[in-house]
Amino acid sequence: MAAATSSSGGVGPGADFLGFTPLSKCGKKSDPKRKRVNRNKKKNWKKHSDVRDVEEFMDDVRLQERTVGCLVSEKSDESLFFMDKGSTKGNKKGAKKITSKKQTKPLRIDLILQPDSRVPAPKDILAHQLPNAKKLKRKREREEKLEEKGVLPRTDRLLLEQQDKPSTRQKDEVNNNPSRGFYDLWADKNPLDAPLEGKDQWYLEQTKKGRVKRPERLNKKPSVLPAVEVAAPGASYNPTFESHQELLLKAHEVEVKKRKVDQRLNRKLKGPSKDKIATEETRLQELCEGLVEESDDERPPGDDVKPEEEKAISLPQGERKTERQRKKEKEAKVLMMRQAAERKEKLRQQGLYQLKSIQSALKSRQAELLRRKQLREERKKAQALQPRRLGRLKYQDPDIDILLSEELTDSLRRLKVKLALPV
């Protein structure tokens, strides 16, 4: 058996080894030390005071006041208890009396559910208030005073004026009237718009009676080109001689342009001539260029340079100028500045006599600018006739499909139809 230690340090009953009891917890003391608080300060009264018993008592008092109306200890015994006298089955008169009392007296369960609190219910002030009550009251008093004098309010006067005023609105004619006159729907003048003629544009916009203005972008065509390209008259099955010759001339010009492009390409890609073809000698000469130094005997006779002349020639050092030289240089500088100013003034005076030449130069400049502007506009118009570029490849016009004079037919019956068979 395990021995228990006593309080004097020995082993005694009721204690485990090292003095731990079964109720003790690891790392905690059984009796925490009470904290000392200074109670003579007001800030520590509520913080370190236990008022739970007082709060429970006050809650009990409020509960009794809400349910019973007052404290139960203050109520009389008759209101809390009643005497049970038993039933009166033998006496018929007493039974009738009891039944009559039950009919007039409410049940006890209803009496318990009825509020008997001494605290009155709070009054809902907002339920009895009206918005702008003072303002409406003053307005009503003012209208009563005016009514005594015979003056009507403004709203009543407007209603009476509107009632007495005859209606000037023109009634629209019924659409299903068979006797109504006809009019051109696409004409410039529409009889239905006659009542709106002469009215202000602002009035028509605000009353939504005027027509909506058509946007300017809808009046412009997206392209100058026609929607459907019509074939040339020379491409018909039985054209005239002149129109057919014009079409042949256009096709000839297209073929000439193609041939020029092919010739230029062949000329650029053509190899060198026989004289310019590289041989072994020319290739070896290019490889040895600059590697072999020329000897003295191979030098031309005009290239003889003396070693003394090859040396760098030392420049003479500048001598110090005298006072007289500086003075002369200063006078020469002032004289040059004066001459430049006089020359500038003379040129400005002569410019007065050059107004005609300046005007002619300005006119020529304006004419040049106008010519460039017209050239840009023409180029822009020509570009508008071309198809839009959608990718990196340039659009090419399809080849003109023409027939020679021998291939033309006099009638549609002898025209051969070319069918495209699937591959």
Short mmCIF file of C-alpha atoms in Angstrom, two decimals:
data_model
loop_
_atom_site.label_atom_id
_atom_site.label_comp_id
_atom_site.label_asym_id
_atom_site.label_seq_id
_atom_site.Cartn_x
_atom_site.Cartn_y
_atom_site.Cartn_z
CA MET A 1 0.00 0.00 0.00
CA ALA A 2 1.04 3.54 -0.59
CA ALA A 3 1.84 5.51 2.49
CA ALA A 4 0.30 8.97 3.11
CA THR A 5 2.21 11.92 4.53
CA SER A 6 1.00 13.88 7.52
CA SER A 7 0.88 17.63 7.94
CA SER A 8 4.07 17.54 9.99
CA GLY A 9 5.96 16.07 7.09
CA GLY A 10 5.31 12.43 7.92
CA VAL A 11 3.10 9.97 6.19
CA GLY A 12 -0.50 9.95 7.42
CA PRO A 13 -3.88 8.63 6.37
CA GLY A 14 -6.06 10.60 3.82
CA ALA A 15 -3.11 12.00 1.87
CA ASP A 16 -1.25 10.78 -1.16
CA PHE A 17 2.46 10.90 -1.82
CA LEU A 18 4.00 14.42 -1.57
CA GLY A 19 0.83 15.70 0.12
CA PHE A 20 -1.53 15.71 -2.94
CA THR A 21 -5.17 14.94 -2.28
CA PRO A 22 -7.65 13.47 -4.79
CA LEU A 23 -9.40 16.86 -5.05
CA SER A 24 -6.22 18.74 -5.89
CA LYS A 25 -5.54 19.80 -9.54
CA CYS A 26 -2.23 19.73 -11.32
CA GLY A 27 -0.59 23.17 -11.44
CA LYS A 28 -3.42 24.94 -9.48
CA LYS A 29 -3.85 25.86 -5.87
CA SER A 30 -6.92 24.68 -3.99
CA ASP A 31 -7.59 28.00 -2.18
CA PRO A 32 -6.86 31.08 -4.33
CA LYS A 33 -5.55 34.03 -2.46
CA ARG A 34 -8.06 36.84 -2.00
CA LYS A 35 -7.19 40.08 -3.72
CA ARG A 36 -6.98 43.15 -1.53
CA VAL A 37 -8.88 46.18 -2.84
CA ASN A 38 -8.95 49.70 -1.47
CA ARG A 39 -12.69 50.35 -0.83
CA ASN A 40 -12.43 53.94 0.33
CA LYS A 41 -12.32 55.08 -3.32
CA LYS A 42 -15.51 55.55 -5.27
CA LYS A 43 -14.22 53.99 -8.51
CA ASN A 44 -13.73 50.63 -6.74
CA TRP A 45 -17.23 50.44 -5.19
CA LYS A 46 -19.07 49.17 -8.26
CA LYS A 47 -16.13 47.30 -9.73
CA HIS A 48 -15.30 45.18 -6.68
CA SER A 49 -18.73 45.02 -4.99
CA ASP A 50 -21.08 42.03 -5.35
CA VAL A 51 -24.62 43.40 -5.92
CA ARG A 52 -26.16 40.30 -7.47
CA ASP A 53 -28.50 39.71 -4.54
CA VAL A 54 -29.81 43.30 -4.81
CA GLU A 55 -30.40 42.94 -8.59
CA GLU A 56 -32.25 39.62 -8.11
CA PHE A 57 -34.49 41.24 -5.47
CA MET A 58 -35.30 44.20 -7.74
CA ASP A 59 -36.10 41.87 -10.66
CA ASP A 60 -38.49 39.93 -8.41
CA VAL A 61 -40.21 43.16 -7.34
CA ARG A 62 -40.64 44.32 -10.97
CA LEU A 63 -42.04 40.92 -11.98
CA GLN A 64 -44.64 41.07 -9.18
CA GLU A 65 -45.63 44.61 -10.18
CA ARG A 66 -46.08 43.57 -13.82
CA THR A 67 -48.08 40.41 -13.15
CA VAL A 68 -50.05 41.11 -9.95
CA GLY A 69 -49.99 44.91 -9.82
CA CYS A 70 -48.16 45.21 -6.49
CA LEU A 71 -46.13 43.11 -4.09
CA VAL A 72 -47.80 39.82 -3.13
CA SER A 73 -47.04 40.49 0.54
CA GLU A 74 -49.06 43.73 0.39
CA LYS A 75 -52.20 42.09 -1.10
CA SER A 76 -55.13 41.05 1.11
CA ASP A 77 -56.00 37.43 1.81
CA GLU A 78 -59.44 37.74 0.08
CA SER A 79 -57.75 38.62 -3.23
CA LEU A 80 -55.40 35.63 -2.96
CA PHE A 81 -57.66 32.91 -1.45
CA PHE A 82 -61.37 32.04 -1.63
CA MET A 83 -63.65 29.80 0.49
CA ASP A 84 -64.94 26.61 -1.16
CA LYS A 85 -68.53 26.13 0.21
CA GLY A 86 -69.40 23.08 -1.84
CA SER A 87 -72.24 22.46 -4.36
CA THR A 88 -76.08 23.04 -3.73
CA LYS A 89 -77.70 20.33 -5.85
CA GLY A 90 -80.81 19.92 -3.63
CA ASN A 91 -81.83 23.55 -3.65
CA LYS A 92 -83.23 24.46 -7.08
CA LYS A 93 -83.60 28.11 -6.25
CA GLY A 94 -79.94 28.32 -5.18
CA ALA A 95 -78.94 26.66 -8.44
CA LYS A 96 -80.82 29.22 -10.44
CA LYS A 97 -79.15 31.99 -8.53
CA ILE A 98 -75.70 30.48 -9.14
CA THR A 99 -76.42 30.13 -12.85
CA SER A 100 -77.56 33.73 -13.01
CA LYS A 101 -74.37 34.84 -11.26
CA LYS A 102 -72.21 32.80 -13.66
CA GLN A 103 -73.86 34.48 -16.60
CA THR A 104 -73.13 37.99 -15.32
CA LYS A 105 -69.77 37.42 -13.56
CA PRO A 106 -66.68 36.88 -15.81
CA LEU A 107 -64.54 33.81 -15.40
CA ARG A 108 -61.54 33.82 -13.14
CA ILE A 109 -59.18 32.88 -15.97
CA ASP A 110 -60.29 36.03 -17.82
CA LEU A 111 -59.69 38.12 -14.73
CA ILE A 112 -56.15 36.75 -14.42
CA LEU A 113 -55.37 37.55 -18.05
CA GLN A 114 -56.60 41.12 -17.70
CA PRO A 115 -53.80 43.66 -16.98
CA ASP A 116 -53.90 44.98 -13.41
CA SER A 117 -50.54 46.76 -13.43
CA ARG A 118 -50.33 50.11 -11.68
CA VAL A 119 -47.84 51.34 -14.30
CA PRO A 120 -49.87 53.00 -17.10
CA ALA A 121 -49.09 52.13 -20.74
CA PRO A 122 -46.96 54.73 -22.57
CA LYS A 123 -48.91 57.05 -24.78
CA ASP A 124 -48.13 56.88 -28.51
CA ILE A 125 -47.70 60.54 -29.43
CA LEU A 126 -46.92 59.90 -33.10
CA ALA A 127 -50.29 58.16 -33.59
CA HIS A 128 -52.13 61.43 -32.82
CA GLN A 129 -49.86 63.70 -34.87
CA LEU A 130 -50.32 64.79 -38.50
CA PRO A 131 -47.50 65.94 -40.83
CA ASN A 132 -47.50 69.73 -41.32
CA ALA A 133 -50.43 70.06 -38.90
CA LYS A 134 -49.60 73.66 -37.94
CA LYS A 135 -49.16 74.70 -41.54
CA LEU A 136 -52.46 73.11 -42.59
CA LYS A 137 -54.24 74.71 -39.65
CA ARG A 138 -52.98 78.19 -40.62
CA LYS A 139 -53.96 77.56 -44.23
CA ARG A 140 -57.46 76.47 -43.22
CA GLU A 141 -57.90 79.54 -41.01
CA ARG A 142 -56.71 81.83 -43.83
CA GLU A 143 -59.15 80.22 -46.30
CA GLU A 144 -62.02 80.67 -43.82
CA LYS A 145 -61.21 84.36 -43.47
CA LEU A 146 -61.06 84.81 -47.25
CA GLU A 147 -64.30 82.89 -47.70
CA GLU A 148 -66.04 85.26 -45.26
CA LYS A 149 -64.86 88.15 -47.46
CA GLY A 150 -66.07 86.40 -50.62
CA VAL A 151 -62.64 85.54 -52.07
CA LEU A 152 -62.16 82.01 -53.43
CA PRO A 153 -58.84 80.12 -53.23
CA ARG A 154 -56.57 80.01 -56.26
CA THR A 155 -57.23 76.34 -57.06
CA ASP A 156 -60.99 76.89 -57.09
CA ARG A 157 -60.65 79.96 -59.30
CA LEU A 158 -58.50 78.06 -61.84
CA LEU A 159 -61.03 75.22 -61.97
CA LEU A 160 -63.89 77.64 -62.59
CA GLU A 161 -61.94 79.43 -65.35
CA GLN A 162 -61.11 76.13 -67.01
CA GLN A 163 -64.76 75.07 -66.81
CA ASP A 164 -66.06 78.30 -68.35
CA LYS A 165 -63.34 78.45 -71.06
CA PRO A 166 -64.53 76.94 -74.37
CA SER A 167 -62.39 74.14 -75.80
CA THR A 168 -60.38 75.26 -78.86
CA ARG A 169 -58.89 71.87 -79.58
CA GLN A 170 -59.58 70.67 -83.09
CA LYS A 171 -60.87 67.14 -83.22
CA ASP A 172 -59.06 64.84 -85.60
CA GLU A 173 -61.06 63.43 -88.44
CA VAL A 174 -61.94 59.77 -88.23
CA ASN A 175 -59.73 57.54 -90.35
CA ASN A 176 -62.59 55.35 -91.53
CA ASN A 177 -64.53 58.25 -92.97
CA PRO A 178 -65.20 57.32 -96.64
CA SER A 179 -65.92 60.92 -97.65
CA ARG A 180 -62.48 62.14 -96.59
CA GLY A 181 -60.35 63.51 -99.43
CA PHE A 182 -57.30 61.73 -100.77
CA TYR A 183 -53.75 63.15 -100.71
CA ASP A 184 -50.32 62.12 -101.92
CA LEU A 185 -48.46 60.36 -99.14
CA TRP A 186 -45.00 61.16 -100.58
CA ALA A 187 -45.69 64.78 -101.53
CA ASP A 188 -43.73 67.66 -99.99
CA LYS A 189 -46.83 69.18 -98.39
CA ASN A 190 -48.98 66.93 -96.24
CA PRO A 191 -52.48 68.21 -95.33
CA LEU A 192 -52.21 66.52 -91.93
CA ASP A 193 -49.33 68.86 -91.06
CA ALA A 194 -51.36 72.01 -91.82
CA PRO A 195 -52.28 72.72 -88.14
CA LEU A 196 -48.57 72.63 -87.23
CA GLU A 197 -47.45 75.17 -89.85
CA GLY A 198 -46.08 78.41 -88.42
CA LYS A 199 -45.63 76.98 -84.93
CA ASP A 200 -42.41 77.42 -83.00
CA GLN A 201 -39.94 74.55 -83.29
CA TRP A 202 -39.38 74.54 -79.53
CA TYR A 203 -43.13 74.23 -78.96
CA LEU A 204 -43.36 71.30 -81.38
CA GLU A 205 -40.43 69.52 -79.68
CA GLN A 206 -41.84 69.95 -76.18
CA THR A 207 -45.36 68.89 -77.16
CA LYS A 208 -43.95 66.00 -79.25
CA LYS A 209 -46.03 67.00 -82.27
CA GLY A 210 -43.18 67.74 -84.63
CA ARG A 211 -41.37 65.17 -86.68
CA VAL A 212 -38.05 63.82 -85.57
CA LYS A 213 -35.15 65.40 -87.42
CA ARG A 214 -33.41 62.99 -89.75
CA PRO A 215 -29.69 62.59 -88.88
CA GLU A 216 -27.20 63.95 -91.37
CA ARG A 217 -25.31 60.67 -91.53
CA LEU A 218 -28.37 59.01 -93.10
CA ASN A 219 -28.34 61.52 -95.94
CA LYS A 220 -24.79 60.56 -96.95
CA LYS A 221 -24.18 57.50 -99.07
CA PRO A 222 -21.68 55.03 -97.65
CA SER A 223 -19.90 54.76 -101.01
CA VAL A 224 -19.79 56.62 -104.30
CA LEU A 225 -19.75 53.35 -106.20
CA PRO A 226 -23.07 52.01 -107.43
CA ALA A 227 -24.70 49.20 -105.51
CA VAL A 228 -24.74 46.94 -108.58
CA GLU A 229 -21.94 47.19 -111.11
CA VAL A 230 -23.37 47.26 -114.62
CA ALA A 231 -21.38 45.52 -117.33
CA ALA A 232 -19.94 47.53 -120.19
CA PRO A 233 -22.14 47.80 -123.31
CA GLY A 234 -19.44 46.06 -125.34
CA ALA A 235 -19.82 42.91 -123.22
CA SER A 236 -23.38 42.21 -124.39
CA TYR A 237 -24.19 39.29 -126.70
CA ASN A 238 -24.78 41.56 -129.69
CA PRO A 239 -22.87 44.84 -129.09
CA THR A 240 -22.24 47.67 -131.47
CA PHE A 241 -18.91 47.93 -133.22
CA GLU A 242 -17.79 51.08 -131.35
CA SER A 243 -18.64 49.76 -127.87
CA HIS A 244 -16.93 46.44 -128.65
CA GLN A 245 -13.78 48.21 -129.82
CA GLU A 246 -13.70 50.32 -126.60
CA LEU A 247 -13.91 47.17 -124.52
CA LEU A 248 -11.10 45.59 -126.58
CA LEU A 249 -8.94 48.69 -126.01
CA LYS A 250 -9.44 48.46 -122.22
CA ALA A 251 -8.54 44.78 -122.25
CA HIS A 252 -5.46 45.57 -124.39
CA GLU A 253 -4.29 48.21 -121.86
CA VAL A 254 -4.70 45.72 -119.00
CA GLU A 255 -2.62 43.13 -120.86
CA VAL A 256 0.09 45.67 -121.67
CA LYS A 257 0.40 46.60 -117.98
CA LYS A 258 0.70 42.94 -117.01
CA ARG A 259 3.38 42.37 -119.65
CA LYS A 260 5.40 45.37 -118.43
CA VAL A 261 5.31 44.03 -114.87
CA ASP A 262 6.50 40.62 -116.04
CA GLN A 263 9.32 42.13 -118.11
CA ARG A 264 10.51 44.24 -115.22
CA LEU A 265 10.51 41.23 -112.93
CA ASN A 266 12.49 39.15 -115.42
CA ARG A 267 14.99 41.99 -115.90
CA LYS A 268 15.55 42.27 -112.16
CA LEU A 269 15.94 38.53 -111.67
CA LYS A 270 18.14 38.04 -114.75
CA GLY A 271 21.67 36.80 -113.99
CA PRO A 272 24.94 38.68 -114.88
CA SER A 273 26.38 38.66 -118.40
CA LYS A 274 29.31 36.51 -119.51
CA ASP A 275 31.80 39.33 -119.09
CA LYS A 276 30.77 39.86 -115.44
CA ILE A 277 30.77 36.21 -114.41
CA ALA A 278 33.43 35.53 -111.76
CA THR A 279 36.37 33.34 -112.80
CA GLU A 280 39.17 31.68 -110.84
CA GLU A 281 41.60 34.54 -111.53
CA THR A 282 39.21 37.25 -110.38
CA ARG A 283 38.25 35.25 -107.29
CA LEU A 284 41.98 34.73 -106.36
CA GLN A 285 42.71 38.41 -106.96
CA GLU A 286 39.92 39.43 -104.59
CA LEU A 287 41.20 37.08 -101.89
CA CYS A 288 44.79 38.41 -102.15
CA GLU A 289 43.72 42.06 -102.15
CA GLY A 290 45.74 43.99 -99.50
CA LEU A 291 47.86 41.02 -98.39
CA VAL A 292 50.94 41.71 -100.60
CA GLU A 293 52.89 44.92 -99.77
CA GLU A 294 54.27 46.98 -102.62
CA SER A 295 58.10 47.26 -102.82
CA ASP A 296 60.04 50.50 -103.32
CA ASP A 297 60.67 49.70 -106.96
CA GLU A 298 56.96 49.38 -107.61
CA ARG A 299 56.19 52.83 -106.23
CA PRO A 300 55.31 55.44 -108.79
CA PRO A 301 57.88 58.24 -109.35
CA GLY A 302 55.61 60.93 -107.95
CA ASP A 303 55.29 59.27 -104.56
CA ASP A 304 58.82 60.07 -103.31
CA VAL A 305 58.48 61.65 -99.87
CA LYS A 306 61.46 62.88 -97.92
CA PRO A 307 61.78 61.65 -94.36
CA GLU A 308 62.35 65.20 -93.15
CA GLU A 309 58.99 66.32 -94.56
CA GLU A 310 57.22 63.34 -92.97
CA LYS A 311 58.05 64.67 -89.54
CA ALA A 312 55.51 66.82 -87.85
CA ILE A 313 56.11 70.53 -88.41
CA SER A 314 56.09 72.46 -85.15
CA LEU A 315 53.84 75.53 -85.24
CA PRO A 316 55.31 78.85 -84.12
CA GLN A 317 54.09 80.07 -80.74
CA GLY A 318 51.77 83.11 -80.72
CA GLU A 319 53.43 86.42 -79.93
CA ARG A 320 51.97 88.79 -77.37
CA LYS A 321 49.93 91.65 -78.89
CA THR A 322 50.72 95.27 -78.14
CA GLU A 323 48.28 97.88 -76.90
CA ARG A 324 48.16 99.51 -80.32
CA GLN A 325 47.24 96.23 -82.02
CA ARG A 326 44.41 95.58 -79.54
CA LYS A 327 43.10 99.10 -80.09
CA LYS A 328 43.09 98.63 -83.87
CA GLU A 329 41.27 95.28 -83.56
CA LYS A 330 38.65 96.89 -81.32
CA GLU A 331 38.10 99.75 -83.78
CA ALA A 332 37.80 97.27 -86.66
CA LYS A 333 35.23 95.22 -84.71
CA VAL A 334 33.13 98.33 -83.94
CA LEU A 335 33.34 99.38 -87.57
CA MET A 336 32.13 95.94 -88.75
CA MET A 337 29.14 96.05 -86.36
CA ARG A 338 28.23 99.55 -87.55
CA GLN A 339 28.42 98.48 -91.18
CA ALA A 340 26.22 95.42 -90.50
CA ALA A 341 23.59 97.63 -88.79
CA GLU A 342 23.65 100.12 -91.71
CA ARG A 343 23.32 97.26 -94.20
CA LYS A 344 20.35 95.86 -92.26
CA GLU A 345 18.65 99.28 -92.16
CA LYS A 346 19.25 99.77 -95.89
CA LEU A 347 17.72 96.38 -96.67
CA ARG A 348 14.66 97.23 -94.59
CA GLN A 349 14.21 100.51 -96.45
CA GLN A 350 14.62 98.76 -99.77
CA GLY A 351 11.92 96.27 -98.72
CA LEU A 352 9.35 99.06 -99.09
CA TYR A 353 10.04 99.11 -102.82
CA GLN A 354 9.63 95.30 -103.03
CA LEU A 355 5.92 95.13 -102.13
CA LYS A 356 4.92 94.14 -105.63
CA SER A 357 7.43 91.30 -105.77
CA ILE A 358 6.35 90.13 -102.30
CA GLN A 359 2.68 90.17 -103.33
CA SER A 360 3.44 88.22 -106.47
CA ALA A 361 5.40 85.67 -104.41
CA LEU A 362 2.46 85.33 -102.00
CA LYS A 363 0.04 84.84 -104.91
CA SER A 364 2.23 82.18 -106.41
CA ARG A 365 2.49 80.48 -103.01
CA GLN A 366 -1.30 80.54 -102.57
CA ALA A 367 -1.81 79.18 -106.06
CA GLU A 368 0.63 76.36 -105.30
CA LEU A 369 -1.20 75.53 -102.06
CA LEU A 370 -4.56 75.58 -103.87
CA ARG A 371 -3.18 73.28 -106.57
CA ARG A 372 -1.92 70.84 -103.90
CA LYS A 373 -5.30 70.95 -102.14
CA GLN A 374 -7.14 70.14 -105.37
CA LEU A 375 -4.69 67.33 -106.06
CA ARG A 376 -5.33 65.87 -102.59
CA GLU A 377 -9.10 66.06 -103.10
CA GLU A 378 -8.84 64.34 -106.47
CA ARG A 379 -6.67 61.64 -104.97
CA LYS A 380 -9.17 61.22 -102.15
CA LYS A 381 -12.05 60.90 -104.60
CA ALA A 382 -10.13 58.38 -106.66
CA GLN A 383 -9.37 56.41 -103.51
CA ALA A 384 -13.08 56.41 -102.58
CA LEU A 385 -13.82 54.65 -105.87
CA GLN A 386 -11.42 51.86 -105.00
CA PRO A 387 -12.56 48.90 -102.86
CA ARG A 388 -11.78 48.98 -99.16
CA ARG A 389 -8.76 47.04 -98.02
CA LEU A 390 -9.72 44.36 -95.52
CA GLY A 391 -6.44 42.44 -95.23
CA ARG A 392 -2.74 42.70 -95.97
CA LEU A 393 -3.27 41.57 -99.56
CA LYS A 394 -4.16 44.19 -102.13
CA TYR A 395 -7.35 43.83 -104.12
CA GLN A 396 -6.88 43.08 -107.79
CA ASP A 397 -9.51 43.76 -110.44
CA PRO A 398 -10.76 40.63 -112.15
CA ASP A 399 -9.81 40.04 -115.74
CA ILE A 400 -12.13 41.50 -118.36
CA ASP A 401 -14.06 38.69 -119.94
CA ILE A 402 -14.26 39.57 -123.65
CA LEU A 403 -14.89 37.80 -126.90
CA LEU A 404 -13.15 38.48 -130.17
CA SER A 405 -15.05 39.65 -133.23
CA GLU A 406 -15.05 36.14 -134.73
CA GLU A 407 -16.54 34.67 -131.52
CA LEU A 408 -19.51 37.06 -131.35
CA THR A 409 -22.94 35.63 -132.17
CA ASP A 410 -25.88 37.24 -133.87
CA SER A 411 -28.49 35.55 -131.71
CA LEU A 412 -28.87 34.17 -128.24
CA ARG A 413 -29.79 30.79 -129.64
CA ARG A 414 -26.26 30.20 -130.89
CA LEU A 415 -24.66 31.37 -127.63
CA LYS A 416 -22.79 28.57 -125.90
CA VAL A 417 -23.15 28.42 -122.14
CA LYS A 418 -20.02 27.54 -120.18
CA LEU A 419 -20.79 25.22 -117.30
CA ALA A 420 -18.42 24.93 -114.35
CA LEU A 421 -18.19 21.26 -113.40
CA PRO A 422 -17.01 20.26 -109.91
CA VAL A 423 -13.49 18.90 -109.71
#
